[in-house]
Amino acid sequence: MQSRILAAAFMVGVLVSGAAWADDDCVAPAGKWQSREVLRQQIQRRGWTVQRIKVDDGCYEVRGTDRLGNKFKAKYAPDSLRIRELEIDFTRGGEASDYLDHAWKGK
């Protein structure tokens, strides 16, 4: 079960972020960053609850819960507010495909 959760979280991270394997850091200049409040609103529109937003390796790191109550940890590019990494603990149901943007689902 644990390996299934880890595999699903890994796939979501790879599919959603499109981030390069070799570079985990965000490199946007501070003048191009969007505010934490804009990021918080974006996440809340998805039905997720934000518990904390902090800066880590030049990225916004967010911890919270999704609409099912699953805990998540995500890294966002501070300029585009696109997800670079996403880890979800699927203890309350759901599956990795639930977290892909509609563009990825072909809609």
PDB file of N, CA and C in Angstrom:
ATOM      1  N   MET A   1       0.828  -1.191   0.000  1.00  0.00           N
ATOM      2  CA  MET A   1       0.000   0.000   0.000  1.00  0.00           C
ATOM      3  C   MET A   1       0.871   1.252   0.000  1.00  0.00           C
ATOM      4  N   GLN A   2       1.906   1.262   0.866  1.00  0.00           N
ATOM      5  CA  GLN A   2       2.791   2.424   0.951  1.00  0.00           C
ATOM      6  C   GLN A   2       3.500   2.669  -0.378  1.00  0.00           C
ATOM      7  N   SER A   3       3.944   1.602  -1.039  1.00  0.00           N
ATOM      8  CA  SER A   3       4.630   1.785  -2.317  1.00  0.00           C
ATOM      9  C   SER A   3       3.664   2.313  -3.375  1.00  0.00           C
ATOM     10  N   ARG A   4       2.398   1.942  -3.293  1.00  0.00           N
ATOM     11  CA  ARG A   4       1.391   2.459  -4.224  1.00  0.00           C
ATOM     12  C   ARG A   4       1.199   3.964  -4.037  1.00  0.00           C
ATOM     13  N   ILE A   5       1.171   4.399  -2.786  1.00  0.00           N
ATOM     14  CA  ILE A   5       1.035   5.823  -2.479  1.00  0.00           C
ATOM     15  C   ILE A   5       2.240   6.584  -3.007  1.00  0.00           C
ATOM     16  N   LEU A   6       3.429   6.062  -2.750  1.00  0.00           N
ATOM     17  CA  LEU A   6       4.643   6.729  -3.214  1.00  0.00           C
ATOM     18  C   LEU A   6       4.702   6.781  -4.733  1.00  0.00           C
ATOM     19  N   ALA A   7       4.318   5.692  -5.398  1.00  0.00           N
ATOM     20  CA  ALA A   7       4.325   5.672  -6.855  1.00  0.00           C
ATOM     21  C   ALA A   7       3.331   6.673  -7.425  1.00  0.00           C
ATOM     22  N   ALA A   8       2.155   6.749  -6.835  1.00  0.00           N
ATOM     23  CA  ALA A   8       1.143   7.703  -7.304  1.00  0.00           C
ATOM     24  C   ALA A   8       1.613   9.133  -7.094  1.00  0.00           C
ATOM     25  N   ALA A   9       2.200   9.415  -5.947  1.00  0.00           N
ATOM     26  CA  ALA A   9       2.698  10.763  -5.669  1.00  0.00           C
ATOM     27  C   ALA A   9       3.812  11.129  -6.639  1.00  0.00           C
ATOM     28  N   PHE A  10       4.676  10.188  -6.935  1.00  0.00           N
ATOM     29  CA  PHE A  10       5.762  10.428  -7.877  1.00  0.00           C
ATOM     30  C   PHE A  10       5.201  10.741  -9.263  1.00  0.00           C
ATOM     31  N   MET A  11       4.240   9.963  -9.718  1.00  0.00           N
ATOM     32  CA  MET A  11       3.661  10.186 -11.045  1.00  0.00           C
ATOM     33  C   MET A  11       2.966  11.538 -11.125  1.00  0.00           C
ATOM     34  N   VAL A  12       2.238  11.913 -10.094  1.00  0.00           N
ATOM     35  CA  VAL A  12       1.588  13.221 -10.087  1.00  0.00           C
ATOM     36  C   VAL A  12       2.639  14.310 -10.185  1.00  0.00           C
ATOM     37  N   GLY A  13       3.696  14.183  -9.407  1.00  0.00           N
ATOM     38  CA  GLY A  13       4.755  15.181  -9.441  1.00  0.00           C
ATOM     39  C   GLY A  13       5.386  15.329 -10.807  1.00  0.00           C
ATOM     40  N   VAL A  14       5.642  14.218 -11.452  1.00  0.00           N
ATOM     41  CA  VAL A  14       6.261  14.260 -12.775  1.00  0.00           C
ATOM     42  C   VAL A  14       5.291  14.807 -13.816  1.00  0.00           C
ATOM     43  N   LEU A  15       4.071  14.330 -13.821  1.00  0.00           N
ATOM     44  CA  LEU A  15       3.110  14.743 -14.838  1.00  0.00           C
ATOM     45  C   LEU A  15       2.658  16.187 -14.679  1.00  0.00           C
ATOM     46  N   VAL A  16       2.433  16.610 -13.459  1.00  0.00           N
ATOM     47  CA  VAL A  16       1.913  17.949 -13.230  1.00  0.00           C
ATOM     48  C   VAL A  16       2.996  19.003 -13.369  1.00  0.00           C
ATOM     49  N   SER A  17       4.148  18.726 -12.858  1.00  0.00           N
ATOM     50  CA  SER A  17       5.169  19.778 -12.796  1.00  0.00           C
ATOM     51  C   SER A  17       5.883  20.009 -14.111  1.00  0.00           C
ATOM     52  N   GLY A  18       6.252  18.945 -14.791  1.00  0.00           N
ATOM     53  CA  GLY A  18       7.068  19.105 -15.984  1.00  0.00           C
ATOM     54  C   GLY A  18       8.434  19.654 -15.644  1.00  0.00           C
ATOM     55  N   ALA A  19       8.803  19.614 -14.394  1.00  0.00           N
ATOM     56  CA  ALA A  19      10.085  20.176 -13.944  1.00  0.00           C
ATOM     57  C   ALA A  19      11.236  19.285 -14.374  1.00  0.00           C
ATOM     58  N   ALA A  20      12.368  19.898 -14.561  1.00  0.00           N
ATOM     59  CA  ALA A  20      13.567  19.152 -14.935  1.00  0.00           C
ATOM     60  C   ALA A  20      14.032  18.297 -13.763  1.00  0.00           C
ATOM     61  N   TRP A  21      14.520  17.109 -14.050  1.00  0.00           N
ATOM     62  CA  TRP A  21      14.995  16.199 -13.018  1.00  0.00           C
ATOM     63  C   TRP A  21      16.187  16.770 -12.263  1.00  0.00           C
ATOM     64  N   ALA A  22      17.066  17.440 -12.953  1.00  0.00           N
ATOM     65  CA  ALA A  22      18.323  17.848 -12.348  1.00  0.00           C
ATOM     66  C   ALA A  22      18.216  19.108 -11.502  1.00  0.00           C
ATOM     67  N   ASP A  23      17.135  19.859 -11.625  1.00  0.00           N
ATOM     68  CA  ASP A  23      17.058  21.154 -10.953  1.00  0.00           C
ATOM     69  C   ASP A  23      15.807  21.236 -10.096  1.00  0.00           C
ATOM     70  N   ASP A  24      15.990  21.150  -8.768  1.00  0.00           N
ATOM     71  CA  ASP A  24      14.863  21.242  -7.847  1.00  0.00           C
ATOM     72  C   ASP A  24      14.605  22.668  -7.386  1.00  0.00           C
ATOM     73  N   ASP A  25      15.553  23.565  -7.630  1.00  0.00           N
ATOM     74  CA  ASP A  25      15.427  24.937  -7.166  1.00  0.00           C
ATOM     75  C   ASP A  25      14.685  25.790  -8.180  1.00  0.00           C
ATOM     76  N   CYS A  26      13.962  26.788  -7.678  1.00  0.00           N
ATOM     77  CA  CYS A  26      13.330  27.787  -8.532  1.00  0.00           C
ATOM     78  C   CYS A  26      14.328  28.933  -8.696  1.00  0.00           C
ATOM     79  N   VAL A  27      14.352  29.544  -9.860  1.00  0.00           N
ATOM     80  CA  VAL A  27      15.373  30.558 -10.131  1.00  0.00           C
ATOM     81  C   VAL A  27      14.792  31.894 -10.577  1.00  0.00           C
ATOM     82  N   ALA A  28      13.512  32.115 -10.396  1.00  0.00           N
ATOM     83  CA  ALA A  28      12.895  33.378 -10.825  1.00  0.00           C
ATOM     84  C   ALA A  28      13.416  34.531  -9.979  1.00  0.00           C
ATOM     85  N   PRO A  29      13.717  35.667 -10.619  1.00  0.00           N
ATOM     86  CA  PRO A  29      14.145  36.832  -9.850  1.00  0.00           C
ATOM     87  C   PRO A  29      13.025  37.304  -8.920  1.00  0.00           C
ATOM     88  N   ALA A  30      13.394  37.808  -7.753  1.00  0.00           N
ATOM     89  CA  ALA A  30      12.413  38.218  -6.742  1.00  0.00           C
ATOM     90  C   ALA A  30      11.410  39.237  -7.275  1.00  0.00           C
ATOM     91  N   GLY A  31      11.809  40.071  -8.202  1.00  0.00           N
ATOM     92  CA  GLY A  31      10.914  41.084  -8.754  1.00  0.00           C
ATOM     93  C   GLY A  31       9.772  40.516  -9.580  1.00  0.00           C
ATOM     94  N   LYS A  32       9.883  39.255  -9.981  1.00  0.00           N
ATOM     95  CA  LYS A  32       8.837  38.619 -10.802  1.00  0.00           C
ATOM     96  C   LYS A  32       7.926  37.699  -9.994  1.00  0.00           C
ATOM     97  N   TRP A  33       8.189  37.577  -8.707  1.00  0.00           N
ATOM     98  CA  TRP A  33       7.379  36.693  -7.871  1.00  0.00           C
ATOM     99  C   TRP A  33       5.980  37.245  -7.693  1.00  0.00           C
ATOM    100  N   GLN A  34       4.999  36.343  -7.703  1.00  0.00           N
ATOM    101  CA  GLN A  34       3.636  36.703  -7.327  1.00  0.00           C
ATOM    102  C   GLN A  34       3.509  36.520  -5.813  1.00  0.00           C
ATOM    103  N   SER A  35       2.527  37.154  -5.228  1.00  0.00           N
ATOM    104  CA  SER A  35       2.403  37.132  -3.768  1.00  0.00           C
ATOM    105  C   SER A  35       1.890  35.783  -3.256  1.00  0.00           C
ATOM    106  N   ARG A  36       2.168  35.538  -1.988  1.00  0.00           N
ATOM    107  CA  ARG A  36       1.665  34.330  -1.329  1.00  0.00           C
ATOM    108  C   ARG A  36       0.144  34.332  -1.301  1.00  0.00           C
ATOM    109  N   GLU A  37      -0.459  35.495  -1.176  1.00  0.00           N
ATOM    110  CA  GLU A  37      -1.920  35.584  -1.121  1.00  0.00           C
ATOM    111  C   GLU A  37      -2.545  35.142  -2.444  1.00  0.00           C
ATOM    112  N   VAL A  38      -1.932  35.503  -3.565  1.00  0.00           N
ATOM    113  CA  VAL A  38      -2.434  35.065  -4.872  1.00  0.00           C
ATOM    114  C   VAL A  38      -2.341  33.540  -4.968  1.00  0.00           C
ATOM    115  N   LEU A  39      -1.228  32.980  -4.498  1.00  0.00           N
ATOM    116  CA  LEU A  39      -1.077  31.524  -4.486  1.00  0.00           C
ATOM    117  C   LEU A  39      -2.122  30.883  -3.581  1.00  0.00           C
ATOM    118  N   ARG A  40      -2.329  31.440  -2.393  1.00  0.00           N
ATOM    119  CA  ARG A  40      -3.332  30.904  -1.462  1.00  0.00           C
ATOM    120  C   ARG A  40      -4.722  30.876  -2.121  1.00  0.00           C
ATOM    121  N   GLN A  41      -5.084  31.953  -2.796  1.00  0.00           N
ATOM    122  CA  GLN A  41      -6.386  32.016  -3.468  1.00  0.00           C
ATOM    123  C   GLN A  41      -6.487  30.978  -4.582  1.00  0.00           C
ATOM    124  N   GLN A  42      -5.411  30.794  -5.336  1.00  0.00           N
ATOM    125  CA  GLN A  42      -5.391  29.800  -6.413  1.00  0.00           C
ATOM    126  C   GLN A  42      -5.622  28.402  -5.851  1.00  0.00           C
ATOM    127  N   ILE A  43      -4.961  28.093  -4.750  1.00  0.00           N
ATOM    128  CA  ILE A  43      -5.100  26.770  -4.129  1.00  0.00           C
ATOM    129  C   ILE A  43      -6.504  26.593  -3.551  1.00  0.00           C
ATOM    130  N   GLN A  44      -7.031  27.619  -2.925  1.00  0.00           N
ATOM    131  CA  GLN A  44      -8.365  27.531  -2.336  1.00  0.00           C
ATOM    132  C   GLN A  44      -9.447  27.363  -3.399  1.00  0.00           C
ATOM    133  N   ARG A  45      -9.240  27.915  -4.587  1.00  0.00           N
ATOM    134  CA  ARG A  45     -10.211  27.706  -5.684  1.00  0.00           C
ATOM    135  C   ARG A  45     -10.297  26.242  -6.090  1.00  0.00           C
ATOM    136  N   ARG A  46      -9.243  25.486  -5.852  1.00  0.00           N
ATOM    137  CA  ARG A  46      -9.248  24.042  -6.129  1.00  0.00           C
ATOM    138  C   ARG A  46     -10.008  23.279  -5.046  1.00  0.00           C
ATOM    139  N   GLY A  47     -10.377  23.971  -3.963  1.00  0.00           N
ATOM    140  CA  GLY A  47     -11.060  23.310  -2.855  1.00  0.00           C
ATOM    141  C   GLY A  47     -10.098  22.779  -1.812  1.00  0.00           C
ATOM    142  N   TRP A  48      -8.830  23.182  -1.890  1.00  0.00           N
ATOM    143  CA  TRP A  48      -7.824  22.739  -0.941  1.00  0.00           C
ATOM    144  C   TRP A  48      -7.700  23.762   0.184  1.00  0.00           C
ATOM    145  N   THR A  49      -7.236  23.309   1.327  1.00  0.00           N
ATOM    146  CA  THR A  49      -7.007  24.171   2.477  1.00  0.00           C
ATOM    147  C   THR A  49      -5.505  24.342   2.681  1.00  0.00           C
ATOM    148  N   VAL A  50      -5.065  25.571   2.824  1.00  0.00           N
ATOM    149  CA  VAL A  50      -3.654  25.872   3.026  1.00  0.00           C
ATOM    150  C   VAL A  50      -3.363  25.967   4.512  1.00  0.00           C
ATOM    151  N   GLN A  51      -2.367  25.223   4.963  1.00  0.00           N
ATOM    152  CA  GLN A  51      -1.941  25.321   6.351  1.00  0.00           C
ATOM    153  C   GLN A  51      -0.703  26.203   6.485  1.00  0.00           C
ATOM    154  N   ARG A  52       0.172  26.177   5.457  1.00  0.00           N
ATOM    155  CA  ARG A  52       1.408  26.948   5.535  1.00  0.00           C
ATOM    156  C   ARG A  52       1.972  27.179   4.135  1.00  0.00           C
ATOM    157  N   ILE A  53       2.496  28.372   3.917  1.00  0.00           N
ATOM    158  CA  ILE A  53       3.250  28.682   2.711  1.00  0.00           C
ATOM    159  C   ILE A  53       4.578  29.265   3.164  1.00  0.00           C
ATOM    160  N   LYS A  54       5.668  28.673   2.709  1.00  0.00           N
ATOM    161  CA  LYS A  54       6.988  29.200   3.034  1.00  0.00           C
ATOM    162  C   LYS A  54       7.860  29.151   1.781  1.00  0.00           C
ATOM    163  N   VAL A  55       9.009  29.786   1.846  1.00  0.00           N
ATOM    164  CA  VAL A  55       9.955  29.773   0.736  1.00  0.00           C
ATOM    165  C   VAL A  55      11.021  28.728   1.038  1.00  0.00           C
ATOM    166  N   ASP A  56      11.286  27.843   0.056  1.00  0.00           N
ATOM    167  CA  ASP A  56      12.306  26.807   0.189  1.00  0.00           C
ATOM    168  C   ASP A  56      12.999  26.646  -1.151  1.00  0.00           C
ATOM    169  N   ASP A  57      14.310  26.804  -1.183  1.00  0.00           N
ATOM    170  CA  ASP A  57      15.098  26.698  -2.417  1.00  0.00           C
ATOM    171  C   ASP A  57      14.571  27.609  -3.516  1.00  0.00           C
ATOM    172  N   GLY A  58      14.082  28.776  -3.158  1.00  0.00           N
ATOM    173  CA  GLY A  58      13.591  29.739  -4.133  1.00  0.00           C
ATOM    174  C   GLY A  58      12.194  29.452  -4.648  1.00  0.00           C
ATOM    175  N   CYS A  59      11.543  28.414  -4.122  1.00  0.00           N
ATOM    176  CA  CYS A  59      10.174  28.053  -4.516  1.00  0.00           C
ATOM    177  C   CYS A  59       9.235  28.306  -3.338  1.00  0.00           C
ATOM    178  N   TYR A  60       7.947  28.456  -3.642  1.00  0.00           N
ATOM    179  CA  TYR A  60       6.951  28.436  -2.574  1.00  0.00           C
ATOM    180  C   TYR A  60       6.685  26.977  -2.232  1.00  0.00           C
ATOM    181  N   GLU A  61       6.756  26.652  -0.951  1.00  0.00           N
ATOM    182  CA  GLU A  61       6.405  25.317  -0.487  1.00  0.00           C
ATOM    183  C   GLU A  61       5.104  25.440   0.295  1.00  0.00           C
ATOM    184  N   VAL A  62       4.117  24.645  -0.079  1.00  0.00           N
ATOM    185  CA  VAL A  62       2.794  24.726   0.526  1.00  0.00           C
ATOM    186  C   VAL A  62       2.462  23.381   1.160  1.00  0.00           C
ATOM    187  N   ARG A  63       1.922  23.434   2.363  1.00  0.00           N
ATOM    188  CA  ARG A  63       1.382  22.246   3.030  1.00  0.00           C
ATOM    189  C   ARG A  63      -0.081  22.513   3.323  1.00  0.00           C
ATOM    190  N   GLY A  64      -0.890  21.480   3.186  1.00  0.00           N
ATOM    191  CA  GLY A  64      -2.306  21.631   3.455  1.00  0.00           C
ATOM    192  C   GLY A  64      -3.045  20.330   3.239  1.00  0.00           C
ATOM    193  N   THR A  65      -4.363  20.451   3.011  1.00  0.00           N
ATOM    194  CA  THR A  65      -5.197  19.283   2.751  1.00  0.00           C
ATOM    195  C   THR A  65      -6.039  19.537   1.497  1.00  0.00           C
ATOM    196  N   ASP A  66      -6.303  18.452   0.770  1.00  0.00           N
ATOM    197  CA  ASP A  66      -7.148  18.577  -0.410  1.00  0.00           C
ATOM    198  C   ASP A  66      -8.613  18.490  -0.004  1.00  0.00           C
ATOM    199  N   ARG A  67      -9.514  18.502  -0.979  1.00  0.00           N
ATOM    200  CA  ARG A  67     -10.948  18.506  -0.640  1.00  0.00           C
ATOM    201  C   ARG A  67     -11.430  17.210  -0.008  1.00  0.00           C
ATOM    202  N   LEU A  68     -10.644  16.129  -0.116  1.00  0.00           N
ATOM    203  CA  LEU A  68     -11.005  14.872   0.539  1.00  0.00           C
ATOM    204  C   LEU A  68     -10.400  14.759   1.936  1.00  0.00           C
ATOM    205  N   GLY A  69      -9.526  15.690   2.278  1.00  0.00           N
ATOM    206  CA  GLY A  69      -8.855  15.646   3.575  1.00  0.00           C
ATOM    207  C   GLY A  69      -7.482  15.010   3.537  1.00  0.00           C
ATOM    208  N   ASN A  70      -6.993  14.646   2.345  1.00  0.00           N
ATOM    209  CA  ASN A  70      -5.651  14.095   2.201  1.00  0.00           C
ATOM    210  C   ASN A  70      -4.616  15.203   2.394  1.00  0.00           C
ATOM    211  N   LYS A  71      -3.552  14.908   3.138  1.00  0.00           N
ATOM    212  CA  LYS A  71      -2.480  15.878   3.323  1.00  0.00           C
ATOM    213  C   LYS A  71      -1.664  15.980   2.035  1.00  0.00           C
ATOM    214  N   PHE A  72      -1.234  17.199   1.719  1.00  0.00           N
ATOM    215  CA  PHE A  72      -0.362  17.381   0.566  1.00  0.00           C
ATOM    216  C   PHE A  72       0.777  18.328   0.900  1.00  0.00           C
ATOM    217  N   LYS A  73       1.837  18.203   0.123  1.00  0.00           N
ATOM    218  CA  LYS A  73       2.977  19.114   0.166  1.00  0.00           C
ATOM    219  C   LYS A  73       3.303  19.408  -1.290  1.00  0.00           C
ATOM    220  N   ALA A  74       3.396  20.686  -1.630  1.00  0.00           N
ATOM    221  CA  ALA A  74       3.634  21.063  -3.024  1.00  0.00           C
ATOM    222  C   ALA A  74       4.667  22.173  -3.103  1.00  0.00           C
ATOM    223  N   LYS A  75       5.439  22.166  -4.193  1.00  0.00           N
ATOM    224  CA  LYS A  75       6.351  23.264  -4.496  1.00  0.00           C
ATOM    225  C   LYS A  75       5.823  23.963  -5.735  1.00  0.00           C
ATOM    226  N   TYR A  76       5.761  25.297  -5.663  1.00  0.00           N
ATOM    227  CA  TYR A  76       5.274  26.120  -6.759  1.00  0.00           C
ATOM    228  C   TYR A  76       6.363  27.070  -7.217  1.00  0.00           C
ATOM    229  N   ALA A  77       6.449  27.284  -8.517  1.00  0.00           N
ATOM    230  CA  ALA A  77       7.324  28.321  -9.057  1.00  0.00           C
ATOM    231  C   ALA A  77       6.741  29.660  -8.637  1.00  0.00           C
ATOM    232  N   PRO A  78       7.516  30.544  -8.024  1.00  0.00           N
ATOM    233  CA  PRO A  78       6.956  31.781  -7.479  1.00  0.00           C
ATOM    234  C   PRO A  78       6.539  32.807  -8.531  1.00  0.00           C
ATOM    235  N   ASP A  79       7.023  32.682  -9.751  1.00  0.00           N
ATOM    236  CA  ASP A  79       6.649  33.643 -10.791  1.00  0.00           C
ATOM    237  C   ASP A  79       5.391  33.214 -11.540  1.00  0.00           C
ATOM    238  N   SER A  80       5.309  31.940 -11.902  1.00  0.00           N
ATOM    239  CA  SER A  80       4.159  31.444 -12.668  1.00  0.00           C
ATOM    240  C   SER A  80       3.098  30.788 -11.791  1.00  0.00           C
ATOM    241  N   LEU A  81       3.462  30.443 -10.567  1.00  0.00           N
ATOM    242  CA  LEU A  81       2.595  29.714  -9.625  1.00  0.00           C
ATOM    243  C   LEU A  81       2.166  28.367 -10.184  1.00  0.00           C
ATOM    244  N   ARG A  82       3.032  27.763 -10.978  1.00  0.00           N
ATOM    245  CA  ARG A  82       2.793  26.405 -11.487  1.00  0.00           C
ATOM    246  C   ARG A  82       3.412  25.400 -10.534  1.00  0.00           C
ATOM    247  N   ILE A  83       2.745  24.270 -10.378  1.00  0.00           N
ATOM    248  CA  ILE A  83       3.236  23.213  -9.496  1.00  0.00           C
ATOM    249  C   ILE A  83       4.495  22.599 -10.104  1.00  0.00           C
ATOM    250  N   ARG A  84       5.547  22.512  -9.293  1.00  0.00           N
ATOM    251  CA  ARG A  84       6.789  21.859  -9.708  1.00  0.00           C
ATOM    252  C   ARG A  84       6.891  20.468  -9.107  1.00  0.00           C
ATOM    253  N   GLU A  85       6.382  20.300  -7.893  1.00  0.00           N
ATOM    254  CA  GLU A  85       6.369  19.000  -7.219  1.00  0.00           C
ATOM    255  C   GLU A  85       5.093  18.906  -6.399  1.00  0.00           C
ATOM    256  N   LEU A  86       4.567  17.684  -6.297  1.00  0.00           N
ATOM    257  CA  LEU A  86       3.363  17.471  -5.502  1.00  0.00           C
ATOM    258  C   LEU A  86       3.439  16.103  -4.852  1.00  0.00           C
ATOM    259  N   GLU A  87       3.304  16.077  -3.530  1.00  0.00           N
ATOM    260  CA  GLU A  87       3.242  14.834  -2.772  1.00  0.00           C
ATOM    261  C   GLU A  87       1.902  14.795  -2.057  1.00  0.00           C
ATOM    262  N   ILE A  88       1.187  13.673  -2.183  1.00  0.00           N
ATOM    263  CA  ILE A  88      -0.118  13.536  -1.548  1.00  0.00           C
ATOM    264  C   ILE A  88      -0.166  12.218  -0.791  1.00  0.00           C
ATOM    265  N   ASP A  89      -0.666  12.262   0.416  1.00  0.00           N
ATOM    266  CA  ASP A  89      -0.877  11.068   1.220  1.00  0.00           C
ATOM    267  C   ASP A  89      -2.334  10.658   1.020  1.00  0.00           C
ATOM    268  N   PHE A  90      -2.574   9.642   0.213  1.00  0.00           N
ATOM    269  CA  PHE A  90      -3.931   9.226  -0.164  1.00  0.00           C
ATOM    270  C   PHE A  90      -4.594   8.365   0.903  1.00  0.00           C
ATOM    271  N   THR A  91      -4.573   8.786   2.156  1.00  0.00           N
ATOM    272  CA  THR A  91      -5.191   7.985   3.218  1.00  0.00           C
ATOM    273  C   THR A  91      -6.702   8.093   3.224  1.00  0.00           C
ATOM    274  N   ARG A  92      -7.250   9.119   2.593  1.00  0.00           N
ATOM    275  CA  ARG A  92      -8.708   9.315   2.604  1.00  0.00           C
ATOM    276  C   ARG A  92      -9.331   9.121   1.227  1.00  0.00           C
ATOM    277  N   GLY A  93      -8.686   8.374   0.367  1.00  0.00           N
ATOM    278  CA  GLY A  93      -9.234   8.108  -0.956  1.00  0.00           C
ATOM    279  C   GLY A  93      -8.637   8.998  -2.019  1.00  0.00           C
ATOM    280  N   GLY A  94      -9.128   8.833  -3.235  1.00  0.00           N
ATOM    281  CA  GLY A  94      -8.618   9.586  -4.366  1.00  0.00           C
ATOM    282  C   GLY A  94      -7.531   8.810  -5.081  1.00  0.00           C
ATOM    283  N   GLU A  95      -7.141   9.320  -6.210  1.00  0.00           N
ATOM    284  CA  GLU A  95      -6.071   8.707  -6.989  1.00  0.00           C
ATOM    285  C   GLU A  95      -5.322   9.804  -7.733  1.00  0.00           C
ATOM    286  N   ALA A  96      -4.161   9.467  -8.225  1.00  0.00           N
ATOM    287  CA  ALA A  96      -3.272  10.462  -8.832  1.00  0.00           C
ATOM    288  C   ALA A  96      -3.943  11.234  -9.961  1.00  0.00           C
ATOM    289  N   SER A  97      -4.747  10.586 -10.776  1.00  0.00           N
ATOM    290  CA  SER A  97      -5.364  11.260 -11.921  1.00  0.00           C
ATOM    291  C   SER A  97      -6.327  12.371 -11.490  1.00  0.00           C
ATOM    292  N   ASP A  98      -6.800  12.345 -10.243  1.00  0.00           N
ATOM    293  CA  ASP A  98      -7.685  13.395  -9.743  1.00  0.00           C
ATOM    294  C   ASP A  98      -6.978  14.747  -9.637  1.00  0.00           C
ATOM    295  N   TYR A  99      -5.649  14.744  -9.651  1.00  0.00           N
ATOM    296  CA  TYR A  99      -4.876  15.955  -9.394  1.00  0.00           C
ATOM    297  C   TYR A  99      -4.273  16.563 -10.650  1.00  0.00           C
ATOM    298  N   LEU A 100      -4.524  15.956 -11.781  1.00  0.00           N
ATOM    299  CA  LEU A 100      -4.023  16.506 -13.033  1.00  0.00           C
ATOM    300  C   LEU A 100      -4.934  17.620 -13.506  1.00  0.00           C
ATOM    301  N   ASP A 101      -4.348  18.632 -14.112  1.00  0.00           N
ATOM    302  CA  ASP A 101      -5.145  19.700 -14.696  1.00  0.00           C
ATOM    303  C   ASP A 101      -5.960  19.139 -15.852  1.00  0.00           C
ATOM    304  N   HIS A 102      -7.074  19.799 -16.186  1.00  0.00           N
ATOM    305  CA  HIS A 102      -7.940  19.327 -17.265  1.00  0.00           C
ATOM    306  C   HIS A 102      -7.197  19.229 -18.586  1.00  0.00           C
ATOM    307  N   ALA A 103      -6.227  20.087 -18.818  1.00  0.00           N
ATOM    308  CA  ALA A 103      -5.455  20.038 -20.053  1.00  0.00           C
ATOM    309  C   ALA A 103      -4.764  18.699 -20.201  1.00  0.00           C
ATOM    310  N   TRP A 104      -4.302  18.129 -19.097  1.00  0.00           N
ATOM    311  CA  TRP A 104      -3.627  16.833 -19.132  1.00  0.00           C
ATOM    312  C   TRP A 104      -4.622  15.699 -19.373  1.00  0.00           C
ATOM    313  N   LYS A 105      -5.875  15.900 -18.980  1.00  0.00           N
ATOM    314  CA  LYS A 105      -6.888  14.857 -19.183  1.00  0.00           C
ATOM    315  C   LYS A 105      -7.492  14.923 -20.565  1.00  0.00           C
ATOM    316  N   GLY A 106      -7.085  15.892 -21.386  1.00  0.00           N
ATOM    317  CA  GLY A 106      -7.595  15.982 -22.730  1.00  0.00           C
ATOM    318  C   GLY A 106      -8.922  16.723 -22.815  1.00  0.00           C
ATOM    319  N   LYS A 107      -9.274  17.493 -21.791  1.00  0.00           N
ATOM    320  CA  LYS A 107     -10.537  18.244 -21.796  1.00  0.00           C
ATOM    321  C   LYS A 107     -10.295  19.665 -22.184  1.00  0.00           C
TER     322      LYS A 107
END
